[in-house]
Coordinates of C-alpha atoms and ligand atoms in Angstrom, one line a residue:
X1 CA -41.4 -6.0 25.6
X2 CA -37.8 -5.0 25.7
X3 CA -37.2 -7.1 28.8
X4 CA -38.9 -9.8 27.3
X5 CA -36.3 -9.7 24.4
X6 CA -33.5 -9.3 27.0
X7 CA -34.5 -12.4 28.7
X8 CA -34.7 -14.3 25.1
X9 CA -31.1 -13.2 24.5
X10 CA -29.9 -13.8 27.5
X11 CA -31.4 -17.4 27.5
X12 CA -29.4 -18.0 23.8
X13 CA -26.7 -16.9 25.6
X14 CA -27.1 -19.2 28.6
X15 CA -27.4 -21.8 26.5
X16 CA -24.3 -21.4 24.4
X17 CA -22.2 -21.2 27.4
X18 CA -24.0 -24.6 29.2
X19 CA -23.1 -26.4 25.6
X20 CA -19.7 -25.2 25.4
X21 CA -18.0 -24.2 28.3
X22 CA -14.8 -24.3 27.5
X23 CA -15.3 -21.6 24.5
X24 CA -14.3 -18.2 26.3
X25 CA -13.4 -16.5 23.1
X26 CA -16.9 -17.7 21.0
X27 CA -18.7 -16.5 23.8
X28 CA -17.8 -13.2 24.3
X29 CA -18.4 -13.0 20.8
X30 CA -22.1 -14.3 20.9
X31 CA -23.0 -11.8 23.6
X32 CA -21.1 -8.9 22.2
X33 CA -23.7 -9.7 19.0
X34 CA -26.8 -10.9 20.7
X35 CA -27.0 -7.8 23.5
X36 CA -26.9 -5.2 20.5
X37 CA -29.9 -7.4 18.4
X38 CA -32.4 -6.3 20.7
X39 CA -34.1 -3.6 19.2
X40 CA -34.3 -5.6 16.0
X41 CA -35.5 -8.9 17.3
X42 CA -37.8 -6.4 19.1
X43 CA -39.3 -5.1 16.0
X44 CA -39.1 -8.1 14.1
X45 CA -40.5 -11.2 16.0
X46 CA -40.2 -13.0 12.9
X47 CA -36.9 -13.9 13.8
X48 CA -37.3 -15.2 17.0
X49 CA -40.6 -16.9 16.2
X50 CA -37.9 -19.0 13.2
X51 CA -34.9 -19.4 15.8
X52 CA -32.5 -17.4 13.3
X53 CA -30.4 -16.6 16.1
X54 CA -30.3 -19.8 17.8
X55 CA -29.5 -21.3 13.9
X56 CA -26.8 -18.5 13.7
X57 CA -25.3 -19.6 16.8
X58 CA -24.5 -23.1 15.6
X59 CA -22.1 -23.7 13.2
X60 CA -23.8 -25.8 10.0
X61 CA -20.8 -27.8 10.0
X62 CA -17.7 -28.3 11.9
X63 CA -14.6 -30.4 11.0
X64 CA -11.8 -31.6 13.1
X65 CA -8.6 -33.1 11.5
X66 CA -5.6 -35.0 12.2
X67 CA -2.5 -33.0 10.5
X68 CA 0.5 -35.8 10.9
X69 CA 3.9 -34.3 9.1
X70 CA 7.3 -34.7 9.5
X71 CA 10.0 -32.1 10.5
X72 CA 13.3 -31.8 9.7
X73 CA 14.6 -34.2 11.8
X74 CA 13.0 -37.0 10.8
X75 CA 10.2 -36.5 14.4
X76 CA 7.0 -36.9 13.2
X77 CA 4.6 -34.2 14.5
X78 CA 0.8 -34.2 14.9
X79 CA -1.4 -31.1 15.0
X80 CA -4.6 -30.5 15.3
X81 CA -7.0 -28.8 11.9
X82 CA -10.5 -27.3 11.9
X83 CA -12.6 -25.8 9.2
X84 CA -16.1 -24.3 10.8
X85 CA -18.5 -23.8 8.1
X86 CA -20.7 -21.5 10.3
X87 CA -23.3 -20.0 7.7
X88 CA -23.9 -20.4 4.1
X89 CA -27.7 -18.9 3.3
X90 CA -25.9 -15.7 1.3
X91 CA -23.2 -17.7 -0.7
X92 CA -20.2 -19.9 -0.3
X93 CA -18.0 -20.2 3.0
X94 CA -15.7 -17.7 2.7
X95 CA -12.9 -17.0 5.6
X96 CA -9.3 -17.3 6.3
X97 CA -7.3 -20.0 7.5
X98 CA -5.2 -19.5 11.1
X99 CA -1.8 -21.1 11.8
X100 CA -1.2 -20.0 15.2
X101 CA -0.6 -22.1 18.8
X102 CA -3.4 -20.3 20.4
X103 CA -5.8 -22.4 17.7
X104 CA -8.9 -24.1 19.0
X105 CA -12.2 -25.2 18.4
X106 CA -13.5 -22.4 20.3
X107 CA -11.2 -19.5 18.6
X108 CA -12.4 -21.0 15.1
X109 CA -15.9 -20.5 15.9
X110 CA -15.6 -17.2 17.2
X111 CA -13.8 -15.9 14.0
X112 CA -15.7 -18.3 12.2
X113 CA -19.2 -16.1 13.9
X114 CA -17.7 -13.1 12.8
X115 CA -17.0 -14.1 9.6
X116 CA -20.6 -14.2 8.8
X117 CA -21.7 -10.5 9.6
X118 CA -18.8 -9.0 8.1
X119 CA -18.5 -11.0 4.8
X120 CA -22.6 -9.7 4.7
X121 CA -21.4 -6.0 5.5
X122 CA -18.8 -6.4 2.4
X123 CA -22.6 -7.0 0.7
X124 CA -20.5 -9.7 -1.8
X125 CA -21.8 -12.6 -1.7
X126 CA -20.2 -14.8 1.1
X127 CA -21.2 -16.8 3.7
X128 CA -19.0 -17.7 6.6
X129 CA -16.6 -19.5 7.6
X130 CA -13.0 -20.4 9.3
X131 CA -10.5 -22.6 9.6
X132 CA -6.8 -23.6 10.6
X133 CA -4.3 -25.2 13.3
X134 CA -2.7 -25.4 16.5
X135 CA 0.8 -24.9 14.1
X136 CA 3.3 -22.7 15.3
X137 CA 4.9 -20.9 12.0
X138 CA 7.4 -19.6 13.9
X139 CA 11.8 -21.4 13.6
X140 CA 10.1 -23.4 10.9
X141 CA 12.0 -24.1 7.4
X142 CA 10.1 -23.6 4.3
X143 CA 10.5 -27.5 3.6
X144 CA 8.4 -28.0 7.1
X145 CA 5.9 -25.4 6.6
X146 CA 5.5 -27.3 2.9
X147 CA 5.4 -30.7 4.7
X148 CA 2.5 -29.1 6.6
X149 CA 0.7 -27.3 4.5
X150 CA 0.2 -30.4 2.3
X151 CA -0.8 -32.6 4.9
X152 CA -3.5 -30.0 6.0
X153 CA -4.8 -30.0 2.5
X154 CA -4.7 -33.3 2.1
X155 CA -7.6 -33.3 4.8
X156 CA -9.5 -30.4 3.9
X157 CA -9.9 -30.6 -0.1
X158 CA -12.9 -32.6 0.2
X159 CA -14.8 -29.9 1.9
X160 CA -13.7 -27.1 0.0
X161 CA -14.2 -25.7 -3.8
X162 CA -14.5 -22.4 -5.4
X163 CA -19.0 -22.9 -4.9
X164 CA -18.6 -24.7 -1.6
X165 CA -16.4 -23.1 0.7
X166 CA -13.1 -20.6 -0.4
X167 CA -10.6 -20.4 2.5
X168 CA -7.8 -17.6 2.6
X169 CA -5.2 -16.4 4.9
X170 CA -5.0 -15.0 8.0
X171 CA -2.3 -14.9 11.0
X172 CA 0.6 -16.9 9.9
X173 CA -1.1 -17.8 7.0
X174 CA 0.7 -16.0 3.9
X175 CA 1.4 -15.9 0.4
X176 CA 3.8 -18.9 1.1
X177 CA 1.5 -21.4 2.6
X178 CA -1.5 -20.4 0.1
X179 CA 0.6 -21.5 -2.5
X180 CA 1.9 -25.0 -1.1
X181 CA -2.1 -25.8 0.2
X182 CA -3.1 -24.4 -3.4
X183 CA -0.8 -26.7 -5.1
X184 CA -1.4 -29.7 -3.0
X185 CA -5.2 -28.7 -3.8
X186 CA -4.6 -28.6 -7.3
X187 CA -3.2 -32.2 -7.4
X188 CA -6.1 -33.6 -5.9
X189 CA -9.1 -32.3 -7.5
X190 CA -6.9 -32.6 -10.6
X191 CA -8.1 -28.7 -11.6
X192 CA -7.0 -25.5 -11.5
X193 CA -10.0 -23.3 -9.9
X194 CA -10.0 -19.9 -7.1
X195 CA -10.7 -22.4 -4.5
X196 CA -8.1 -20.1 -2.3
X197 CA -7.8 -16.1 -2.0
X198 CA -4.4 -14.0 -1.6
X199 CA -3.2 -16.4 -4.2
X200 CA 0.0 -14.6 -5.8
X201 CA -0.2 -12.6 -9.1
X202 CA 0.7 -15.0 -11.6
X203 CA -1.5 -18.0 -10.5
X204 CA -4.7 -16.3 -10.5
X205 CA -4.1 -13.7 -7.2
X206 CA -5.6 -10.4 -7.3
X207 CA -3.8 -6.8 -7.1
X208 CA -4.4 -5.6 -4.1
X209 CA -5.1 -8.6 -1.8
X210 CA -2.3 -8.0 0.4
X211 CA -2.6 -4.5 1.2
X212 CA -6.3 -4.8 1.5
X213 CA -7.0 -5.4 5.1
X214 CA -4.7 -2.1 6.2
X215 CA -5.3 0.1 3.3
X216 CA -9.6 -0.6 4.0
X217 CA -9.0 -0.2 7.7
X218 CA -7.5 3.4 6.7
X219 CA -10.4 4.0 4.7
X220 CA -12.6 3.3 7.3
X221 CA -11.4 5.8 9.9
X222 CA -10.7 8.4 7.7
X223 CA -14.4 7.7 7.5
X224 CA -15.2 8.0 11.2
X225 CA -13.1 11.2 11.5
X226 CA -15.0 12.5 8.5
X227 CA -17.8 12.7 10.9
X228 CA -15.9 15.1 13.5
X229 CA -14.6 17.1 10.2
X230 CA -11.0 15.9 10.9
X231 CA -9.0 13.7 8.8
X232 CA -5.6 11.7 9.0
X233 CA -3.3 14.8 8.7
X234 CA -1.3 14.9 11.5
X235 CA -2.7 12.1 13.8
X236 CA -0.6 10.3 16.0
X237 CA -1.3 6.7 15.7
X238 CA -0.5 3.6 17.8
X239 CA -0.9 0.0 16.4
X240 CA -0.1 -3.5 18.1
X241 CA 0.6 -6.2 15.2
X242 CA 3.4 -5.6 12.2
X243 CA 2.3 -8.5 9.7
X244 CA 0.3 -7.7 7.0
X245 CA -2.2 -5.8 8.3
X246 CA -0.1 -3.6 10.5
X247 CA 2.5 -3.2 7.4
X248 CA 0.4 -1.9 4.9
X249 CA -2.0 0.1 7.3
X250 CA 1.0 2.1 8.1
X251 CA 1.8 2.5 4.2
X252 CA -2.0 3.8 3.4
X253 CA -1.8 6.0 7.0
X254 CA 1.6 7.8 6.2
X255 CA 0.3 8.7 2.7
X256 CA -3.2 10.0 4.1
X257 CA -0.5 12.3 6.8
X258 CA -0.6 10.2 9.7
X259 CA 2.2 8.9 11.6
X260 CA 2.4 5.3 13.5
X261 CA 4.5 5.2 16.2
X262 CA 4.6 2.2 18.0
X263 CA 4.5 -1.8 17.1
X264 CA 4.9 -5.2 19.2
X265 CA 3.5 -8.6 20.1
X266 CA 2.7 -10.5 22.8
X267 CA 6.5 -9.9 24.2
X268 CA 6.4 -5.9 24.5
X269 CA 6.3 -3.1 22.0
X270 CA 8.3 -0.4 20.5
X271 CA 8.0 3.2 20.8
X272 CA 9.2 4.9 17.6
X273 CA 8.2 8.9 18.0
X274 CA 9.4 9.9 14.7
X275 CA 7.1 7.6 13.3
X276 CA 7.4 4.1 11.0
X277 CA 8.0 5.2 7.2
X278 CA 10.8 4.6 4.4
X279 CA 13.2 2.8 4.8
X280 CA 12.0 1.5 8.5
X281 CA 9.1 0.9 7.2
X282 CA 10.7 -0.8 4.2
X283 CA 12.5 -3.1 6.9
X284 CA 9.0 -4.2 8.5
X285 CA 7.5 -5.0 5.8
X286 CA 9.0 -8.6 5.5
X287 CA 9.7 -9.0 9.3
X288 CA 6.3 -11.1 10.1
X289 CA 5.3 -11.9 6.9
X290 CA 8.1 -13.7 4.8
X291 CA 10.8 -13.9 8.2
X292 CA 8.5 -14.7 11.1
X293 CA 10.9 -12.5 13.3
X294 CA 10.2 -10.9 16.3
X295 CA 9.4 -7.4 16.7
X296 CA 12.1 -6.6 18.8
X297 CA 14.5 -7.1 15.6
X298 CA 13.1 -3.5 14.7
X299 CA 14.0 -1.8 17.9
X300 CA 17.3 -3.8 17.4
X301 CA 18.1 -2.7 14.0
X302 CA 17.4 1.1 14.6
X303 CA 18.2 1.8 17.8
X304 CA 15.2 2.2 19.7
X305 CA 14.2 1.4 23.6
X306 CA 12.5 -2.2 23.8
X307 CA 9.7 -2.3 26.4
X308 CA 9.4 -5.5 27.5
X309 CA 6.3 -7.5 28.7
X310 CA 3.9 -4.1 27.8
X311 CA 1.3 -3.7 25.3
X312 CA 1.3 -0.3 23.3
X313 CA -1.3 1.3 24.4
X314 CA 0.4 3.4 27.3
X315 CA 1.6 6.1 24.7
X316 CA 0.2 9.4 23.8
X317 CA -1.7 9.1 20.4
X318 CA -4.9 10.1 19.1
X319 CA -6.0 6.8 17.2
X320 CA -5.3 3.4 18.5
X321 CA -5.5 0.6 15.8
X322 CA -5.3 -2.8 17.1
X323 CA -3.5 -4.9 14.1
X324 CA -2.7 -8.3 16.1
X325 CA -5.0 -10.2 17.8
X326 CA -8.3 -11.1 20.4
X327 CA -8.3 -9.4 23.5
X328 CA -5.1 -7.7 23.1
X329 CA -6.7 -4.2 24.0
X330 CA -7.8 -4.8 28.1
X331 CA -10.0 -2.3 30.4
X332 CA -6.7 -1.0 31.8
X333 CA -5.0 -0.5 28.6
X334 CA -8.5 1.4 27.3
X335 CA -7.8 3.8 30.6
X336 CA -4.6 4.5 29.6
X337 CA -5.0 5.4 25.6
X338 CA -8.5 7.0 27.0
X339 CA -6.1 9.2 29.8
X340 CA -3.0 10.0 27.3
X341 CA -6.2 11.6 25.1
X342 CA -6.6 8.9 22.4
X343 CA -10.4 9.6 20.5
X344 CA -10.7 7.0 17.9
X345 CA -10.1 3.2 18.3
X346 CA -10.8 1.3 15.1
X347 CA -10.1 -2.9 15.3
X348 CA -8.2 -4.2 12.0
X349 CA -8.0 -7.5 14.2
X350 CA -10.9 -9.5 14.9
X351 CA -12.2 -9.0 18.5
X352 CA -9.0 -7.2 19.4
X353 CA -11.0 -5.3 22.3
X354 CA -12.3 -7.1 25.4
X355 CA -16.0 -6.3 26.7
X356 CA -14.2 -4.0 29.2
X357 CA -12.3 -2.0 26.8
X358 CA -15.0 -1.7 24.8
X359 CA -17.1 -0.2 27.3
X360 CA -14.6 2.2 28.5
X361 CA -14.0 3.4 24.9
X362 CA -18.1 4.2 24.8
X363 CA -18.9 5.7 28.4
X364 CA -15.7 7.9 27.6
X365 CA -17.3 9.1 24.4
X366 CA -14.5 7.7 21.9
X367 CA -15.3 6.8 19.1
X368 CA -15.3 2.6 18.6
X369 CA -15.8 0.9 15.0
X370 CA -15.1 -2.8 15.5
X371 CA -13.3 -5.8 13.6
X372 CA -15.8 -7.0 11.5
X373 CA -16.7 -3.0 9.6
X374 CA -13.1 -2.2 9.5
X375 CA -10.9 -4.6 8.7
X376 CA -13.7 -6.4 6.3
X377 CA -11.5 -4.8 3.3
X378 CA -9.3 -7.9 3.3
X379 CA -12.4 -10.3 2.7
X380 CA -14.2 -7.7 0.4
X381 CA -11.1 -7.7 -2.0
X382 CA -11.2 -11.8 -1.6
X383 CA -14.5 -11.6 -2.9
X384 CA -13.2 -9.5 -5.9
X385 CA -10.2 -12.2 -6.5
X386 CA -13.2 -14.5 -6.5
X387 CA -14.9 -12.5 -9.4
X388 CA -11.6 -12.1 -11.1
X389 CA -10.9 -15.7 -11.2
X390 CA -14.6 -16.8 -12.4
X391 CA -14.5 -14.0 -15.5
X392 CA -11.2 -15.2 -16.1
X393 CA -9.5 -11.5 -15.8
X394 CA -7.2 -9.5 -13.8
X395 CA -8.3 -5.9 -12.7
X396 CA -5.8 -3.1 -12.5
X397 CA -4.5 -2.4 -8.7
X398 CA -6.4 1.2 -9.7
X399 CA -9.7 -1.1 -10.4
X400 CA -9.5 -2.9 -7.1
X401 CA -8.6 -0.6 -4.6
X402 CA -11.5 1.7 -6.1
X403 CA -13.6 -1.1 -5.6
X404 CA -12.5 -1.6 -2.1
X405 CA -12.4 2.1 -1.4
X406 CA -16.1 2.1 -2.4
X407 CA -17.0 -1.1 0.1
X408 CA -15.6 0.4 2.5
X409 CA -17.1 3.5 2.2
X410 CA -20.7 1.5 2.1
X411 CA -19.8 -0.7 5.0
X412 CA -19.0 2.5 7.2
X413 CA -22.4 4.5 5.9
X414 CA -24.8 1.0 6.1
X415 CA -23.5 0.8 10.0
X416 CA -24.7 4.1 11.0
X417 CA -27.7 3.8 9.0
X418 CA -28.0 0.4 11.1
X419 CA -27.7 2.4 14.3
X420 CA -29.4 5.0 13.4
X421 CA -32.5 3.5 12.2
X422 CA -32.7 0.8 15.5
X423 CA -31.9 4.3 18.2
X424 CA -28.4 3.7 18.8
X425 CA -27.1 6.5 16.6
X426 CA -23.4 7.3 16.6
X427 CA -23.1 3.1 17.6
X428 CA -21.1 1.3 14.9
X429 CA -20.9 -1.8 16.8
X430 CA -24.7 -1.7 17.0
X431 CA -25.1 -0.8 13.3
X432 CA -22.1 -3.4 12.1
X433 CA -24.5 -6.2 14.2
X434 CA -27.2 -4.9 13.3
X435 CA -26.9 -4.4 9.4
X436 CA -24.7 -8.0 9.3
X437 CA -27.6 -10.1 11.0
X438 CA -30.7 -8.6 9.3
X439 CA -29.0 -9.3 5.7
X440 CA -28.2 -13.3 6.6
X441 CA -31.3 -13.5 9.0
X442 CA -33.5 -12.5 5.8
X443 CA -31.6 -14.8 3.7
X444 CA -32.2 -18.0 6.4
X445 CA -36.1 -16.9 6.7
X446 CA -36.3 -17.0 3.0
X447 CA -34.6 -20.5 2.5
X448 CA -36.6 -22.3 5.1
X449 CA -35.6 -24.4 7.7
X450 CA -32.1 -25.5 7.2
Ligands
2IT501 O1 -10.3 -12.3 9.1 C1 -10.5 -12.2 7.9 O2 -11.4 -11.5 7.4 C2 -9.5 -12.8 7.1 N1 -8.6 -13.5 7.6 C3 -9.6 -12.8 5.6 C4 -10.5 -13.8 5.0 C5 -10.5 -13.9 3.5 O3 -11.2 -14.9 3.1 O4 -9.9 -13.2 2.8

């Protein structure tokens, strides 16, 4: 039976590969989720007998956009946008929007895949999507990213609304640009409606939005070291990325004890052994986000050794927490955090880890909760700006982050109930598949064929 099963995934995952070839990044994330289904298509042949997985695979709809604008000089420039609506069967496209040059149609679908099983982990209702462009925020003036923003939106309107599909941010996707896309919105639907999340305060934004990806991804492993007794007190803790997710995990993690002690990007990394807080910490804050800087401006400013063309992972710590992007975290760089006696690796980016790395981290018995249960806080409390915005009321920050305390919370015990239940106890990438497919694969099997 189980071999049977293995050949029926691997034959899904055949086929995506022979369809798309040039997709890398969506197909490691296909496998990663098809090889863990097994028990459960197993025990369920309902689901094959359908084709959920072969309907979860393909994206219900895909759009690919011209974005034309004009920079400061006067050169026009053309980029390229997408919006993958991957899976709607438990409510509206929901996902962020991705201004970054490494943007493709492949990279949209694999975040876009994700999406799906960890908006169904938040247990909100959202289905799944992604969007964005090959646009790189970085030397750009406000009045460009503006220019931009506009012309995006000026593609995308028509597929979005706040009961169709709600995009977001995501890398180099802020407060800023949500606000020029929601305006530019706004003036063509002629209404004012949540059709974006992490909108600011005043303009129907919820409390909480931007320090909800870092703050949930605390959450979440003070909840995995809840299950070895332990807690953040004391734990040395290296992370990769210093925009939002990275800044305000580092808030949440020095309040709960911890100390962070390294950030970079894809030039090198810093090694800060005191650890990131006040006033340093103060400094990062706006050094992504609102600046776009490099984060070599940090070692800079205070006086620390810049190591050049290295990842963080080579330093002593006990947690690593990926905060930047896919397949930052290698096989080798698992070795060396698994060597220098790191024991808990949870992914606040999406697909962070490659297959390598992940298999390191689980013959060497450390403990592995991946992107889509941990950083699904920053979605969760997008869900809860959606609620806001329909009852027409703002929550207290106290409200939200009790509400996203809780989800996150649920999210980390429905995974190793997930595990548990399928044999793969102790498992959270298991359980994360597991308990995200089952919810949207029941949802498809009660709609019909669509
Ligand atoms: O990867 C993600 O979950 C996000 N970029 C947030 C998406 C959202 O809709 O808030």
């Amino acid at each position: 039976m189980t071999t049977q099963v293995d050949d029926y995934i691997d034959a899904i995952v055949e086929d995506v590969k022979r369809r798309d070839p040039d997709q890398p990044e969506f197909h490691q994330a296909v496998e990663e989720v098809a090889h863990s289904l097994a028990p459960v298509l197993s025990q369920r042949p309902v689901y094959r007998e359908m084709r959920v997985l072969e309907r979860m695979v393909e994206p219900e709809r895909a759009i690919h956009f011209r974005v034309p604008w004009m920079d400061d000089e006067g050169v026009v420039q053309v980029n390229r946008g997408f919006r993958v609506q991957m899976n709607g069967a438990i409510g509206p496209y929901k996902g962020g929007l991705r201004f970054a040059p490494s943007v493709n149609l492949g990279v949209m679908k694999f975040l876009a895949f994700e999406q799906v099983f960890k908006n169904a982990l938040t247990q909100l209702p959202m289905g799944g999507g992604k969007g964005g462009a090959d646009f790189d925020p970085r030397g750009k003036s406000d009045a460009e990213v503006m220019r931009f923003c506009q012309s995006f939106m000026t593609e995308l309107w028509r597929y979005i609304g706040p009961n169709t599909d709600v995009p977001a941010g995501d890398i180099g996707v802020g407060a800023r640009e949500v606000g020029f896309m929601f305006g530019q919105y706004k003036r063509l639907a002629a209404e004012f409606t949540g059709v974006l999340t992490g909108k600011k305060l005043d303009w129907g934004g919820s409390l909480m939005r931007p320090e909800a990806t870092g703050y949930g991804t605390a959450y979440f492993l003070a909840e995995v070291l809840a299950t070895d007794d332990t807690t953040l007190e004391g734990k040395t803790i290296a992370i990769s990325g210093y925009g939002n997710v990275g800044a305000f995990f580092i808030e949440k993690a020095n309040d709960l004890g911890a100390k962070v002690v390294t950030i970079g990007d894809e030039f090198g990394f810093v090694h800060d052994p005191d650890g990131i807080s006040g006033d340093k910490l103060e400094f990062l804050k706006p050094l992504w986000t609102i600046h776009r800087r490099p984060a070599k401006d940090y070692a800079d400013e205070f006086g620390l050794k810049w190591v050049e063309g290295k990842r963080p992972w080579v330093v002593p710590c006990d947690v690593a927490v990926p905060t930047a992007t896919q397949n930052e975290l290698d096989g080798a760089s698992a070795e060396a955090l698994i060597a220098n006696g790191c024991r808990y690796v949870v992914e606040a980016a999406n697909m962070p880890s490659t297959p390598e790395a992940i298999a390191a981290f689980s013959a060497a018995g450390v403990k592995f909760g991946p992107g889509k249960a941990v950083n699904a806080g920053g979605v969760a409390t997008s869900g809860l700006e959606m609620s806001q915005n329909s009852l027409r009321l703002n929550w207290t920050s106290e409200e939200v982050d009790a509400r996203l305390h809780g989800i996150m919370k649920g999210i980390h015990r429905t995974c190793l109930r997930a595990a548990e239940e399928f044999g793969m106890a102790g498992d959270y990438v298991a359980g994360a598949n597991i308990a995200g497919f089952t919810k949207v694969a029941d949802a498809m099997l009660d709609q019909g064929v669509v």
